[in-house]
Short mmCIF file of C-alpha atoms and ligand atoms in Angstrom, two decimals:
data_model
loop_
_atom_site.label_atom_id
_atom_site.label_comp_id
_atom_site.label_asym_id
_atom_site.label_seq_id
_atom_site.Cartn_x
_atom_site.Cartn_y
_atom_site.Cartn_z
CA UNK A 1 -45.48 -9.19 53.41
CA UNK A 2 -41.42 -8.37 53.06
CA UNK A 3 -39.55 -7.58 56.03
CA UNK A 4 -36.60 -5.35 56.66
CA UNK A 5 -34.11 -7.70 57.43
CA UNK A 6 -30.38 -6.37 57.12
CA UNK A 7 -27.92 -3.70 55.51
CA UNK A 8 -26.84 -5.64 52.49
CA UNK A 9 -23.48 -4.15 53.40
CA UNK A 10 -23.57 -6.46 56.23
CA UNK A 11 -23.31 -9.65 53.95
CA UNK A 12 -20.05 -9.76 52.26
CA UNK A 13 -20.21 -11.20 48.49
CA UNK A 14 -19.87 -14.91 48.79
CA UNK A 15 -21.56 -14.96 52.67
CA UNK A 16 -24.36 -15.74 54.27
CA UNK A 17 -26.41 -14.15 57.26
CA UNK A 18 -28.66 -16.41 59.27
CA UNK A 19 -32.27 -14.20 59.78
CA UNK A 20 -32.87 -15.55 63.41
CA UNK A 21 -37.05 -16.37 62.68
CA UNK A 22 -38.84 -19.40 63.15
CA UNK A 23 -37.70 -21.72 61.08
CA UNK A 24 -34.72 -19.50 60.41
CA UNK A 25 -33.82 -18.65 56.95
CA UNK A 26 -30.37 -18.08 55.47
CA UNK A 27 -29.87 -14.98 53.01
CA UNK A 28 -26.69 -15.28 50.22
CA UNK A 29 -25.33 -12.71 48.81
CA UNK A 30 -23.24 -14.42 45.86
CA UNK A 31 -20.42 -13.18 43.76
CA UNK A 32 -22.41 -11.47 41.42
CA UNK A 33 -23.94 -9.71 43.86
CA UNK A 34 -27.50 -11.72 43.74
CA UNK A 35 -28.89 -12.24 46.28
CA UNK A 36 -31.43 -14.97 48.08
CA UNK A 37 -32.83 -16.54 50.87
CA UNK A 38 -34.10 -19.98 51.17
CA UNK A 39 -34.46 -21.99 54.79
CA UNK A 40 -31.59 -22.28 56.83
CA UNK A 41 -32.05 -25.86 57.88
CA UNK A 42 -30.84 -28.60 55.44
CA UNK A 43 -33.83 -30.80 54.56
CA UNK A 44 -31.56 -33.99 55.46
CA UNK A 45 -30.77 -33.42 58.87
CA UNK A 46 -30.15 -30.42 61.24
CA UNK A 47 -27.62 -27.98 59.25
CA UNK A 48 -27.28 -24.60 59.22
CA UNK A 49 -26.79 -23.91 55.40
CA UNK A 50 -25.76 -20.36 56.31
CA UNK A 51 -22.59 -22.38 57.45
CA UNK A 52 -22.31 -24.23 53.93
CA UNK A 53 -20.20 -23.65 51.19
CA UNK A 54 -21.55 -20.82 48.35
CA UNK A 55 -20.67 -21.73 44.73
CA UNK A 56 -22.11 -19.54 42.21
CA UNK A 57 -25.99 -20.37 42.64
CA UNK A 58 -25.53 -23.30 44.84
CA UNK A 59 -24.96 -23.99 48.45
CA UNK A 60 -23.10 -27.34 49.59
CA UNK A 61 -24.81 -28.10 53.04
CA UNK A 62 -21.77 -28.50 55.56
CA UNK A 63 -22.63 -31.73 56.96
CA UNK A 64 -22.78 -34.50 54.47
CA UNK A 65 -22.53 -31.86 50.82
CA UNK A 66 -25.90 -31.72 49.78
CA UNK A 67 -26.26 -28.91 47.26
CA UNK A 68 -29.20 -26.74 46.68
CA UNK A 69 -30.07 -24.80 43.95
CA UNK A 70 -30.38 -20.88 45.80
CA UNK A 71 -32.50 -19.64 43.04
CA UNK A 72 -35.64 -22.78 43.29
CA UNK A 73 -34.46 -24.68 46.67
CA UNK A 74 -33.88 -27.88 44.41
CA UNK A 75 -31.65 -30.47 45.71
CA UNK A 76 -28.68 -30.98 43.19
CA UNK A 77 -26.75 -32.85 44.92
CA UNK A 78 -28.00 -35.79 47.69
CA UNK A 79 -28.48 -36.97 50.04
CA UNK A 80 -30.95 -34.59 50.68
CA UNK A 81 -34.09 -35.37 48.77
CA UNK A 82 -37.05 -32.34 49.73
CA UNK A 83 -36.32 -28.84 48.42
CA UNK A 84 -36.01 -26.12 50.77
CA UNK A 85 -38.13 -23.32 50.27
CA UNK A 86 -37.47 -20.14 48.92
CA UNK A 87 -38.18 -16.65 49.62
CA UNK A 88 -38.62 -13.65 47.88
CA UNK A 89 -36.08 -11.16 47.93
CA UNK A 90 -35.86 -7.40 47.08
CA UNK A 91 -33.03 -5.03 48.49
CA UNK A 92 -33.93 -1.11 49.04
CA UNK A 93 -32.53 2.03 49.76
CA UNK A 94 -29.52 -0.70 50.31
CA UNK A 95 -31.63 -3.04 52.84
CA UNK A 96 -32.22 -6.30 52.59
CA UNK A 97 -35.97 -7.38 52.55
CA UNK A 98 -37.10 -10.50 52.92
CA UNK A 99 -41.18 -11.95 51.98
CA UNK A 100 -41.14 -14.94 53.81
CA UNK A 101 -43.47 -18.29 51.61
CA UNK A 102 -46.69 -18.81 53.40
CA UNK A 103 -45.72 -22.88 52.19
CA UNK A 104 -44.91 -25.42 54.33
CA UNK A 105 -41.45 -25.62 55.19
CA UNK A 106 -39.26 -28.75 54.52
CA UNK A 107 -37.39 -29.15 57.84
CA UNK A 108 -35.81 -32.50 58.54
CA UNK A 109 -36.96 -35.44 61.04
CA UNK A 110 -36.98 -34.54 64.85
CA UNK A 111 -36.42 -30.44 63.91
S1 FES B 201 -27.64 -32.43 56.90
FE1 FES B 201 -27.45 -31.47 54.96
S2 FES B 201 -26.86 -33.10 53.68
FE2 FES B 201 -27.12 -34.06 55.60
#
C-alpha cells in the first residue's frame, strides 16, 4: 500500500530525502525530474545513500563509491555486490508517495 511521504517541492532536483522508516529508504528526485526510492543503507556497509552523490540514474554511495542503478537497485559499480531494493513511486496532487517492497531487504553485515 503507498504512503504519503513528502511535498515533492521539498526535494530539490538532484537531492535526496531520507523517509525515516524501518529500514529507512532514500527518495531522489533527479534532474529530469524522476523520481525514486530505493533503501537508504548501502548494501556494503552502513551508508546513508541519501548522503551519496546523484548522477543521472545512479547514486555513488559516499563511503567507498559504490554506484547503484536508482531505477532496478543494481550495483554498477563495487564494491558493493547485493542490489538494494526498490520501491514504487507515484507523486500526486504534488506529494510524494511511496509503496514500500514486501521483499527482503539487502542491508549490510551487523545493520
Ligand atoms: S558502504 Fe557503500 S560502498 Fe561501502
Amino acid at each position: 500500500m503507498s504512503q504519503p511521504v513528502c511535498p515533492l517541492s521539498a526535494i530539490p532536483k538532484g537531492e535526496a530525502y531520507r523517509w525515516e522508516v524501518e529500514p529507512p529508504i532514500a527518495i531522489f528526485h533527479t534532474e529530469d525530474g524522476e523520481v525514486f526510492a530505493i533503501d537508504d543503507t548501502c548494501t556494503h556497509q552502513d551508508a546513508s545513500l541519501a548522503d551519496g552523490w546523484l548522477e543521472g540514474c545512479e547514486v555513488e554511495c559516499p563511503l567507498h563509491a559504490s554506484r547503484f542503478d536508482l531505477r532496478t537497485g543494481k550495483v554498477d559499480a563495487p564494491p558493493a555486490k547485493k542490489p538494494v531494493r526498490t520501491h514504487q513511486v507515484t507523486v500526486t496532487d504534488g506529494i510524494v508517495h511511496v509503496a514500500v517492497s514486501d521483499a527482503a531487504p539487502n542491508l549490510p553485515p551487523g545493520v
